[in-house]
Coordinates of C-alpha atoms in Angstrom, one line a residue:
Chain I
M1374 CA -7.6 -13.8 3.6
G1375 CA -5.1 -12.6 6.2
P1376 CA -4.1 -12.8 9.0
L1377 CA -2.9 -16.3 8.4
V1378 CA -2.6 -17.0 12.1
P1379 CA -4.4 -18.9 13.7
D1380 CA -6.1 -20.8 10.8
I1381 CA -3.4 -21.5 8.3
I1382 CA -0.5 -21.1 10.7
G1383 CA -1.0 -22.7 14.1
P1384 CA 0.2 -21.2 17.4
N1385 CA 3.4 -23.2 17.5
L1386 CA 4.4 -22.7 13.9
N1387 CA 3.8 -19.0 14.7
F1388 CA 6.8 -19.1 17.0
V1389 CA 9.0 -20.4 14.2
V1390 CA 7.6 -17.6 12.0
A1391 CA 8.5 -15.1 14.8
L1392 CA 12.1 -16.4 14.8
F1393 CA 12.5 -15.9 11.0
I1394 CA 10.8 -12.5 11.1
G1395 CA 13.1 -11.5 13.9
I1396 CA 16.2 -12.6 11.9
A1397 CA 15.1 -10.4 9.0
F1398 CA 14.3 -7.6 11.4
G1399 CA 17.7 -7.8 13.1
W1400 CA 19.5 -8.0 9.7
I1401 CA 17.7 -5.0 8.3
L1402 CA 18.3 -2.9 11.5
E1403 CA 22.0 -3.8 11.5
Q1404 CA 22.5 -3.2 7.8
A1405 CA 20.8 0.2 8.2
G1406 CA 23.3 1.2 10.9
F1407 CA 21.0 0.9 13.9
S1408 CA 23.7 -1.0 15.8
T1409 CA 25.6 2.1 16.9
S1410 CA 24.3 4.7 19.3
K1411 CA 26.3 7.4 17.6
K1412 CA 24.3 7.0 14.4
L1413 CA 21.0 6.7 16.3
V1414 CA 21.3 9.9 18.3
G1415 CA 22.6 11.8 15.3
L1416 CA 19.0 12.4 14.6
F1417 CA 18.6 14.6 17.7
Y1418 CA 21.8 16.6 17.0
G1419 CA 21.4 17.1 13.3
Y1420 CA 24.5 15.2 12.1
D1421 CA 22.9 12.0 10.9
F1422 CA 19.3 11.5 10.0
T1423 CA 19.5 7.8 9.0
V1424 CA 17.0 6.8 11.7
L1425 CA 14.4 9.2 10.4
R1426 CA 14.9 8.0 6.8
V1427 CA 14.7 4.4 7.7
F1428 CA 11.9 4.7 10.2
F1429 CA 9.7 6.9 8.1
T1430 CA 10.2 5.0 4.9
G1431 CA 9.4 1.8 6.8
G1432 CA 6.3 3.3 8.4
I1433 CA 5.0 4.7 5.1
V1434 CA 5.6 1.5 3.2
A1435 CA 4.0 -0.6 5.9
M1436 CA 1.0 1.7 6.1
A1437 CA 0.5 1.6 2.3
G1438 CA 1.0 -2.1 2.4
V1439 CA -1.6 -2.7 5.0
I1440 CA -4.1 -0.3 3.3
T1441 CA -3.5 -2.1 -0.1
L1442 CA -4.0 -5.6 1.4
Q1443 CA -7.1 -4.4 3.1
H1444 CA -8.4 -2.7 0.0
F1445 CA -8.2 -5.8 -2.1
G1446 CA -9.8 -8.0 0.5
L1447 CA -6.6 -9.8 1.5
L1448 CA -6.5 -8.7 5.1
D1449 CA -9.3 -8.3 7.7
I1450 CA -8.3 -5.3 9.8
N1451 CA -10.9 -6.4 12.4
L1452 CA -8.6 -9.3 13.2
T1453 CA -5.3 -7.4 13.3
Y1454 CA -3.9 -5.8 16.4
I1455 CA -4.5 -2.1 16.6
N1456 CA -2.5 -0.6 19.4
P1457 CA -4.9 0.7 22.1
T1458 CA -5.0 4.4 22.8
F1459 CA -4.6 5.4 26.4
I1460 CA -3.9 9.1 25.9
W1461 CA -2.0 9.9 29.2
S1462 CA 0.2 6.9 29.4
A1463 CA 1.0 7.3 25.7
L1464 CA 2.2 10.9 26.2
V1465 CA 4.0 10.5 29.5
G1466 CA 5.5 7.1 28.5
G1467 CA 6.6 8.5 25.2
L1468 CA 8.3 11.5 26.8
I1469 CA 10.1 9.2 29.3
M1470 CA 11.2 7.0 26.3
G1471 CA 12.4 10.1 24.5
L1472 CA 14.5 11.1 27.5
G1473 CA 15.8 7.5 27.7
F1474 CA 16.7 7.7 24.0
V1475 CA 19.0 10.7 24.4
V1476 CA 20.5 9.6 27.7
G1477 CA 21.0 6.0 26.7
G1478 CA 21.5 6.3 23.0
F1479 CA 19.3 3.3 22.0
C1480 CA 15.8 2.1 21.9
P1481 CA 15.0 -1.5 22.9
G1482 CA 15.0 -3.0 19.4
T1483 CA 18.2 -1.3 18.4
S1484 CA 19.9 -2.1 21.7
V1485 CA 19.3 -5.8 21.0
C1486 CA 20.7 -5.4 17.5
A1487 CA 23.8 -3.5 18.8
A1488 CA 24.4 -6.0 21.6
A1489 CA 24.4 -8.8 19.1
I1490 CA 27.5 -7.4 17.4
G1491 CA 29.3 -6.8 20.7
K1492 CA 28.5 -3.2 21.7
I1493 CA 29.0 -3.1 25.4
D1494 CA 27.0 0.1 25.9
A1495 CA 24.0 -1.8 24.3
I1496 CA 24.4 -4.7 26.7
L1497 CA 24.3 -2.2 29.6
F1498 CA 21.3 -0.5 28.0
I1499 CA 19.4 -3.8 28.0
A1500 CA 20.4 -4.4 31.6
G1501 CA 19.0 -1.0 32.4
S1502 CA 15.8 -1.7 30.5
A1503 CA 15.3 -4.8 32.6
L1504 CA 15.7 -2.6 35.7
G1505 CA 13.1 -0.1 34.3
V1506 CA 10.6 -2.9 33.7
L1507 CA 11.2 -4.1 37.2
L1508 CA 10.7 -0.7 38.6
F1509 CA 7.4 -0.4 36.7
A1510 CA 6.3 -3.9 37.9
E1511 CA 7.2 -3.3 41.5
G1512 CA 5.7 0.1 41.6
Y1513 CA 2.6 -0.9 39.5
P1514 CA 0.0 0.0 42.2
L1515 CA 1.5 3.6 42.1
F1516 CA 1.4 3.9 38.3
E1517 CA -1.8 1.9 37.6
G1518 CA -4.0 5.1 37.7
L1519 CA -1.9 6.8 35.0
Y1520 CA -1.5 3.6 33.0
K1521 CA -5.2 3.1 32.7
A1522 CA -6.4 6.7 32.4
G1523 CA -7.9 8.2 29.3
N1524 CA -8.9 4.9 27.5
W1525 CA -10.1 5.8 24.0
G1526 CA -10.3 2.2 22.9
N1527 CA -8.6 1.1 19.7
P1528 CA -9.3 4.0 17.3
Q1529 CA -7.4 4.4 14.0
V1530 CA -6.1 7.9 13.5
F1531 CA -8.4 8.9 10.6
E1532 CA -11.3 8.0 12.9
S1533 CA -9.9 10.2 15.6
T1534 CA -9.2 13.2 13.3
G1535 CA -12.2 12.9 11.1
L1536 CA -10.0 12.8 7.9
S1537 CA -10.6 10.1 5.4
K1538 CA -8.1 7.3 5.4
P1539 CA -6.7 8.0 1.9
L1540 CA -6.3 11.7 2.7
F1541 CA -4.5 10.9 5.9
A1542 CA -2.2 8.4 4.2
F1543 CA -1.5 11.0 1.5
L1544 CA -0.7 13.7 4.0
L1545 CA 1.6 11.4 6.0
T1546 CA 3.5 10.4 2.9
T1547 CA 3.9 14.0 1.8
M1548 CA 5.1 15.0 5.3
A1549 CA 7.7 12.2 5.1
L1550 CA 8.9 13.2 1.7
L1551 CA 9.2 16.8 2.8
A1552 CA 11.0 15.7 6.0
F1553 CA 13.5 13.7 3.9
W1554 CA 14.3 16.8 1.8
A1555 CA 14.6 19.1 4.9
V1556 CA 16.8 16.8 6.9
S1557 CA 19.2 16.5 4.0
L1558 CA 19.7 20.2 4.1
I1559 CA 20.1 20.3 7.9
E1560 CA 22.5 17.4 7.8
A1561 CA 24.7 19.1 5.2
R1562 CA 24.8 22.3 7.2
V1563 CA 25.7 20.6 10.5
R1564 CA 28.4 18.6 8.8
G1565 CA 29.6 21.5 6.7
E1566 CA 29.2 19.6 3.4
K1567 CA 27.2 20.1 0.3
P1568 CA 23.7 18.5 0.4
A1569 CA 24.0 14.9 -0.7
Y1570 CA 21.4 14.0 -3.2
V1571 CA 19.8 10.6 -3.0
H1572 CA 21.7 8.1 -5.0
L1573 CA 19.6 5.0 -5.6
S1574 CA 20.4 2.3 -8.1
R1575 CA 18.2 1.8 -11.1
T1576 CA 17.0 -1.5 -9.7
S1577 CA 15.8 0.1 -6.4
I1578 CA 14.0 2.9 -8.3
A1579 CA 12.3 0.4 -10.5
V1580 CA 11.2 -1.7 -7.5
A1581 CA 10.0 1.3 -5.7
G1582 CA 8.1 2.4 -8.8
V1583 CA 6.2 -0.9 -8.9
G1584 CA 5.5 -0.6 -5.2
V1585 CA 4.1 3.0 -5.6
L1586 CA 2.0 1.8 -8.5
I1587 CA 0.5 -1.0 -6.5
A1588 CA -0.2 1.3 -3.5
F1589 CA -1.6 3.9 -5.8
S1590 CA -4.0 1.4 -7.3
A1591 CA -5.5 1.1 -3.9
F1592 CA -6.5 4.8 -4.2
V1593 CA -7.7 4.6 -7.8
L1594 CA -9.3 1.2 -8.2
P1595 CA -12.5 0.5 -6.2
S1596 CA -12.0 -1.9 -3.4
K1597 CA -13.3 -5.5 -3.8
K1598 CA -16.0 -4.7 -1.3
D1599 CA -17.2 -1.5 -3.1
A1600 CA -17.0 -3.3 -6.5
L1601 CA -19.2 -6.2 -5.3
L1602 CA -21.6 -3.9 -3.5
G1603 CA -21.9 -1.7 -6.6
E1604 CA -22.4 -4.7 -8.9
A1605 CA -25.1 -6.1 -6.6
A1606 CA -27.0 -2.8 -6.5
A1607 CA -26.8 -2.3 -10.3
S1608 CA -27.4 -5.7 -11.7
A1609 CA -30.9 -7.1 -12.1
S1610 CA -31.4 -9.3 -9.0
T1611 CA -32.2 -12.3 -11.2
Q1612 CA -28.6 -12.7 -12.3
S1613 CA -27.6 -14.5 -9.1
R1614 CA -27.1 -18.2 -9.8
A1615 CA -28.4 -19.0 -6.3
R1616 CA -30.9 -21.9 -6.2
V1617 CA -34.3 -21.1 -4.9
M1618 CA -35.7 -23.2 -2.0
S1619 CA -39.5 -23.4 -1.9
L1620 CA -41.4 -22.3 1.1
D1621 CA -42.5 -25.8 1.9
E1622 CA -39.1 -27.4 1.6
F1623 CA -37.7 -24.7 3.8
A1624 CA -40.4 -25.2 6.4
F1625 CA -39.9 -29.0 6.2
R1626 CA -36.2 -28.7 6.8
V1627 CA -36.7 -26.4 9.8
L1628 CA -39.4 -28.7 11.3
D1629 CA -37.2 -31.7 10.6
A1630 CA -34.3 -30.0 12.4
D1631 CA -32.2 -30.9 9.3
P1632 CA -28.5 -30.8 10.5
R1633 CA -27.3 -29.7 7.1
L1634 CA -29.5 -26.6 7.1
Q1635 CA -27.9 -23.3 7.9
I1636 CA -30.0 -20.2 7.8
I1637 CA -28.3 -16.9 7.2
D1638 CA -30.7 -14.2 8.3
F1639 CA -30.0 -10.7 6.8
R1640 CA -32.9 -8.9 8.5
P1641 CA -31.7 -6.0 10.6
A1642 CA -32.0 -6.7 14.3
K1643 CA -35.0 -4.4 14.8
E1644 CA -36.9 -5.9 11.9
S1645 CA -36.7 -9.5 13.1
G1646 CA -37.2 -8.7 16.8
S1647 CA -37.2 -12.0 18.7
G1648 CA -38.6 -14.0 15.8
R1649 CA -35.5 -15.8 14.8
L1650 CA -35.8 -19.1 13.1
P1651 CA -34.0 -22.1 14.8
K1652 CA -30.4 -22.6 13.5
S1653 CA -30.4 -19.2 12.0
V1654 CA -27.4 -16.8 12.2
S1655 CA -27.8 -13.1 12.1
F1656 CA -25.7 -11.5 9.4
T1657 CA -25.0 -8.1 7.9
V1658 CA -23.6 -7.2 4.5
D1659 CA -20.3 -6.4 6.2
N1660 CA -20.1 -9.8 7.8
L1661 CA -19.8 -11.3 4.3
F1662 CA -16.5 -9.5 3.9
E1663 CA -15.1 -10.4 7.3
K1664 CA -13.0 -13.4 7.8
E1665 CA -14.6 -14.9 11.0
P1666 CA -18.3 -14.7 10.2
A1667 CA -17.9 -15.6 6.5
R1668 CA -16.2 -18.9 7.6
L1669 CA -19.7 -20.2 8.2
L1670 CA -20.4 -19.9 4.4
G1671 CA -17.3 -21.9 3.5
R1672 CA -18.4 -25.0 5.5
R1673 CA -18.8 -28.1 3.5
H1674 CA -21.9 -30.3 3.4
V1675 CA -24.3 -27.6 4.6
I1676 CA -27.1 -25.9 2.8
S1677 CA -26.9 -22.2 3.4
V1678 CA -30.2 -20.5 2.9
F1679 CA -30.1 -16.7 2.7
V1680 CA -33.2 -15.2 4.1
A1681 CA -34.4 -11.6 4.3
S1682 CA -37.8 -10.0 4.2
D1683 CA -38.0 -10.0 0.4
E1684 CA -36.4 -12.2 -2.2
A1685 CA -34.7 -9.3 -4.0
T1686 CA -32.5 -8.7 -0.9
E1687 CA -31.8 -12.4 -0.6
R1688 CA -30.6 -12.5 -4.2
R1689 CA -28.5 -9.4 -3.8
M1690 CA -26.7 -10.9 -0.8
A1691 CA -26.3 -14.2 -2.6
G1692 CA -24.8 -12.4 -5.6
I1693 CA -22.2 -10.8 -3.3
A1694 CA -21.5 -14.1 -1.6
E1695 CA -21.0 -15.7 -5.0
G1696 CA -18.7 -12.9 -6.1
L1697 CA -16.6 -13.7 -3.0
G1698 CA -16.4 -17.3 -4.2
Y1699 CA -18.9 -19.0 -1.9
K1700 CA -20.9 -21.8 -3.6
H1701 CA -24.2 -23.6 -3.1
I1702 CA -26.1 -20.6 -1.7
H1703 CA -29.8 -20.9 -1.6
V1704 CA -32.4 -18.2 -1.3
L1705 CA -35.9 -18.6 0.1
E1706 CA -38.7 -18.3 -2.4
G1707 CA -40.5 -15.0 -1.9
G1708 CA -38.5 -14.1 1.2
L1709 CA -39.6 -14.2 4.8
N1710 CA -42.6 -12.1 4.0
A1711 CA -44.0 -14.9 1.9
F1712 CA -43.0 -17.4 4.6
N1713 CA -45.0 -15.4 7.1
T1714 CA -48.2 -15.3 5.1
E1715 CA -48.0 -18.7 3.4
I1716 CA -46.7 -20.8 6.3
L1717 CA -46.8 -19.0 9.7
H1718 CA -50.1 -17.4 9.1
F1719 CA -51.4 -20.0 6.7
D1720 CA -55.0 -19.5 5.9
S1721 CA -56.6 -22.8 6.9
T1722 CA -60.1 -21.8 5.8
K1723 CA -59.1 -22.2 2.2
V1724 CA -60.5 -25.4 0.9
P1725 CA -58.0 -27.6 -1.0
H1726 CA -59.2 -29.4 -4.1
T1727 CA -56.5 -31.4 -5.9
R1728 CA -54.5 -34.1 -4.2
Q1729 CA -51.4 -31.9 -4.2
E1730 CA -53.3 -29.0 -2.7
I1731 CA -54.5 -31.3 0.1
D1732 CA -50.9 -32.4 0.9
T1733 CA -49.8 -28.9 0.9
Y1734 CA -52.8 -27.9 3.1
R1735 CA -52.0 -30.7 5.6
F1736 CA -48.3 -29.8 5.8
R1737 CA -48.8 -26.1 6.1
N1738 CA -51.5 -26.5 8.7
R1739 CA -49.1 -28.6 10.8
A1740 CA -46.2 -26.2 10.2
R1741 CA -48.4 -23.2 11.2
R1742 CA -49.0 -24.8 14.6
T1743 CA -45.5 -26.2 15.3
L1744 CA -43.2 -23.5 14.0
P1745 CA -44.1 -20.6 16.3
A1746 CA -43.1 -22.7 19.4
L1747 CA -39.8 -23.5 17.7
I1748 CA -39.2 -19.8 17.0
A1749 CA -40.1 -18.8 20.5
A1750 CA -37.9 -21.5 22.0
N1751 CA -35.0 -20.3 19.9
T1752 CA -32.6 -18.0 21.7
F1753 CA -29.6 -18.6 19.4
S1754 CA -28.9 -15.4 17.7
G1755 CA -25.7 -16.5 16.0
P1756 CA -22.0 -16.6 16.7
V1757 CA -21.1 -13.7 14.5
K1758 CA -20.2 -11.3 17.3
K1759 CA -18.6 -13.8 19.6
T1760 CA -16.0 -15.3 17.3
I1761 CA -14.3 -12.0 16.4
K1762 CA -11.0 -12.2 18.2
R1763 CA -8.2 -9.8 17.4
A1764 CA -4.6 -10.9 17.3
V1765 CA -2.7 -10.1 20.5
G1766 CA 0.2 -7.8 19.9
G1767 CA 2.1 -4.9 21.2
C1768 CA 5.2 -4.9 23.4
Chain E
M685 CA 41.5 -7.2 8.8
T686 CA 39.6 -5.4 6.2
S687 CA 37.4 -2.4 7.1
P688 CA 33.7 -2.7 7.7
K689 CA 31.3 -2.6 4.7
E690 CA 29.2 0.5 4.2
Y691 CA 25.7 0.7 5.6
M692 CA 22.8 0.1 3.4
N693 CA 21.0 3.0 1.7
P694 CA 18.5 4.2 4.4
Y695 CA 15.6 4.4 2.0
V696 CA 16.2 0.9 0.7
A697 CA 16.5 -0.4 4.3
G698 CA 13.4 1.5 5.2
A699 CA 11.5 0.0 2.3
L700 CA 12.6 -3.5 3.3
L701 CA 11.6 -2.8 6.9
G702 CA 8.2 -1.7 5.7
L703 CA 7.7 -4.7 3.5
L704 CA 8.8 -7.0 6.4
L705 CA 6.3 -5.2 8.7
T706 CA 3.5 -5.6 6.1
L707 CA 4.3 -9.3 5.8
T708 CA 4.4 -9.7 9.6
I709 CA 0.9 -8.1 9.9
F710 CA -0.4 -10.2 7.0
I711 CA 0.9 -13.5 8.5
T712 CA 0.4 -12.9 12.2
G713 CA -2.1 -10.1 12.5
R714 CA 0.3 -8.2 14.8
G715 CA 3.4 -6.0 14.3
L716 CA 7.0 -6.1 15.3
G717 CA 8.2 -5.4 18.8
A718 CA 11.1 -5.5 21.2
S719 CA 10.4 -4.2 24.7
G720 CA 7.8 -6.9 25.3
A721 CA 10.6 -9.5 25.2
M722 CA 12.4 -7.6 27.9
K723 CA 9.3 -7.6 30.0
S724 CA 8.9 -11.4 29.5
A725 CA 12.5 -12.0 30.5
T726 CA 12.2 -9.8 33.6
V727 CA 8.9 -11.4 34.6
A728 CA 10.4 -14.9 34.1
T729 CA 13.4 -14.0 36.2
M730 CA 11.3 -12.6 39.0
Q731 CA 9.1 -15.7 38.9
T732 CA 12.2 -17.9 39.3
I733 CA 13.9 -15.9 42.1
A734 CA 10.9 -14.7 44.0
P735 CA 8.0 -16.9 43.3
S736 CA 6.0 -16.1 46.4
H737 CA 6.2 -12.4 45.6
T738 CA 5.1 -12.8 42.0
K739 CA 2.1 -14.7 43.1
E740 CA 1.0 -11.7 45.2
A741 CA 1.8 -8.5 43.3
T742 CA -0.8 -7.2 40.9
F743 CA 1.5 -6.7 37.9
Y744 CA 2.7 -10.3 37.8
K745 CA -0.7 -11.7 38.5
D746 CA -2.2 -9.7 35.6
Y747 CA 0.7 -10.8 33.4
T748 CA 0.2 -14.5 34.3
V749 CA -3.5 -14.2 33.4
E750 CA -2.6 -12.6 30.0
H751 CA 0.2 -15.2 29.3
P752 CA -1.1 -18.5 30.7
E753 CA 1.5 -20.5 28.8
G754 CA 4.4 -18.9 30.7
A755 CA 6.3 -15.7 30.4
L756 CA 8.8 -17.0 27.9
K757 CA 6.5 -18.7 25.5
N758 CA 5.8 -15.4 23.9
W759 CA 5.9 -14.3 20.2
L760 CA 8.2 -11.4 20.9
V761 CA 10.7 -13.6 22.8
F762 CA 11.1 -15.7 19.7
E763 CA 11.2 -12.6 17.5
V764 CA 14.0 -11.0 19.6
I765 CA 16.0 -14.2 19.6
G766 CA 15.7 -13.9 15.8
V767 CA 16.9 -10.2 16.0
V768 CA 20.0 -11.3 17.8
I769 CA 20.8 -14.0 15.2
G770 CA 20.0 -11.7 12.3
A771 CA 22.0 -8.7 13.6
F772 CA 24.9 -11.0 14.4
L773 CA 24.9 -12.5 10.9
S774 CA 24.7 -9.1 9.4
G775 CA 27.5 -7.8 11.6
L776 CA 29.6 -10.9 10.7
L777 CA 29.1 -10.5 6.9
S778 CA 29.8 -6.8 7.0
R779 CA 32.8 -7.2 9.3
R780 CA 31.4 -5.1 12.2
L781 CA 31.7 -7.6 15.1
S782 CA 33.8 -6.2 17.9
F783 CA 33.5 -5.8 21.7
V784 CA 33.6 -2.0 22.2
L785 CA 32.0 0.5 24.5
E786 CA 31.1 3.4 22.2
H787 CA 31.0 6.9 23.7
G788 CA 30.8 10.5 22.6
P789 CA 34.1 12.4 22.0
R790 CA 33.7 14.5 25.1
T791 CA 32.7 11.9 27.6
T792 CA 34.4 9.3 29.6
R793 CA 33.7 5.5 29.6
A794 CA 32.2 5.9 33.1
V795 CA 29.7 8.5 32.0
R796 CA 28.7 6.3 29.1
V797 CA 28.2 3.3 31.4
V798 CA 26.0 5.2 33.7
G799 CA 24.2 6.9 30.8
A800 CA 23.5 3.5 29.1
L801 CA 22.2 1.9 32.3
F802 CA 20.1 4.9 33.2
G803 CA 18.8 5.6 29.7
G804 CA 17.9 1.9 29.4
A805 CA 16.0 2.0 32.7
L806 CA 14.1 5.1 31.5
F807 CA 13.2 3.5 28.2
G808 CA 12.3 0.2 29.8
F809 CA 10.0 2.0 32.2
G810 CA 8.5 4.3 29.6
A811 CA 7.8 1.4 27.3
Q812 CA 5.8 -0.3 30.0
L813 CA 3.8 2.8 30.7
G814 CA 3.4 3.6 27.0
R815 CA 2.4 0.0 26.1
G816 CA 5.3 -0.4 23.6
C817 CA 8.5 1.0 22.3
T818 CA 9.7 2.5 19.1
S819 CA 9.1 -0.8 17.3
G820 CA 5.9 -2.1 19.0
A821 CA 4.1 1.2 19.5
A822 CA 5.5 3.8 17.1
L823 CA 6.5 1.8 14.0
S824 CA 3.8 -0.9 14.2
G825 CA 1.3 1.6 15.4
M826 CA 2.0 3.8 12.3
A827 CA 1.5 0.8 10.0
V828 CA -2.0 0.1 11.2
L829 CA -2.6 3.9 11.7
S830 CA -3.4 3.4 15.4
T831 CA -4.0 6.8 17.1
G832 CA -2.3 5.7 20.3
G833 CA 0.8 4.4 18.4
I834 CA 1.1 7.7 16.5
I835 CA 0.8 9.7 19.7
T836 CA 3.4 7.6 21.3
M837 CA 5.7 8.0 18.3
L838 CA 5.3 11.8 18.4
A839 CA 5.9 11.8 22.2
I840 CA 9.1 9.7 21.9
F841 CA 10.7 11.8 19.2
G842 CA 9.3 15.1 20.6
G843 CA 10.6 14.2 24.0
A844 CA 14.0 13.2 22.6
Y845 CA 14.4 16.5 20.8
A846 CA 13.2 18.4 23.9
F847 CA 15.8 16.8 26.1
A848 CA 18.6 16.5 23.6
Y849 CA 20.0 20.0 24.4
F850 CA 20.7 19.0 28.0
F851 CA 22.6 15.9 27.1
R852 CA 24.6 17.3 24.1
K853 CA 27.9 16.7 25.9
F854 CA 27.2 13.0 25.9
W855 CA 27.3 12.9 22.1
V856 CA 28.8 15.9 20.3

């Protein structure tokens, strides 16, 4: 599951990746014609809309790509960088950049690209940018108020507008297509030519078709998450192949402080209160689908026991975890409700008869007296929240 | 000397750009960028020529806290070095390498020099205030559907259209 940094690709290899991504980025920008200011500003005077076409196609494809990866459980959006929203600095900074665009004829990325092929105006633009950064740095105390005003956090636009994500993506794509059509007409009029219809080779149309199909599948097919959740809700809870751990074995491993034991507690926070078992980690269904928390389940040589109030919930969760490819999941016999009545509140007045019953009696009576202290002493609520760390990004 | 090759079809270039951005987000969890590298270079320069000042001023202190490994050991610095290489190779293969100062038909070289410097300064400043430029905020922000990124994008292009009329002599 992506992002591959930092687990699969370490921080230093990431710099090498950055170099190669940069090479591809620079090559695409130059091939598209972003290395000349005349072509770039054509957008604002109506004679050349290359920038709009490249930029919007790129944005739409990337948006669809990210949605598709996320949909099929290949990318954890909680770990990717979402540009923060500071409303006032975004607006004022954006307007200043717009002014800089028509005055200078470049934006930072394109200026680097143009400078690389020898455009002197681009080299001057870069020098100017450095001065602009310097001005901001030196005057920072003056601008800090505006820079930090109106902090909305890191919302995604469908959260801010209240539209659903697929609807928003659809609207944005439609807008882009309409814009492509409209600018072709404007461009033709400004240049005094007939509108040039798009000429794409058969290969590009075929490749684009496959891309559209994949992206479209993200709208039609249920996501991996929805599919597994639906399956878990529908199927009889007995179908899970999870092994059942008996109450006594469970209590013994807890008392014994078994280093291999890992308790995954699915009770909602308000239900469990302060009564968390030692070495237990608090989990939600969503955690199973997230990269960081679910890492615990992939650990080797540990016995993961899913606990919840009742065994049916445990089995449902175990079924989802198995669907996600995790193995060796155990569930607690009868759930924590049974654990409460049979172990924590063991009725010691019941007289045992057989030898086995006597052993059980002795053990449960000891567990009843020792376990509450262990639970009370336990303040460990799990690393689930803490380990979530987004990638650092932005300019 | 043969003439330069034609530019790539903009929709094909856009699709490649979008796929590259998707791949970047999948691998690194972050998008593309450019102005951040200029910031790194500026901060590194200031740290070298005025170390006592950069230890005092808030902006540099904050930057050092956020980038403990040094200003230049930054993802965007490596990426922008790549952009220079990639663009150079593309220009070389398409026969577009040449030292020229491009300017509009109705302006002088001097106006273009001042315009490029001044426009660069505005963009550099605005990108700091707006937390990213056309690549880092607008394009990458659109890919992850960030509200802030999309607002910045609208402001950049809206601003450019709003001011374009006043600078038309620069270009047409």
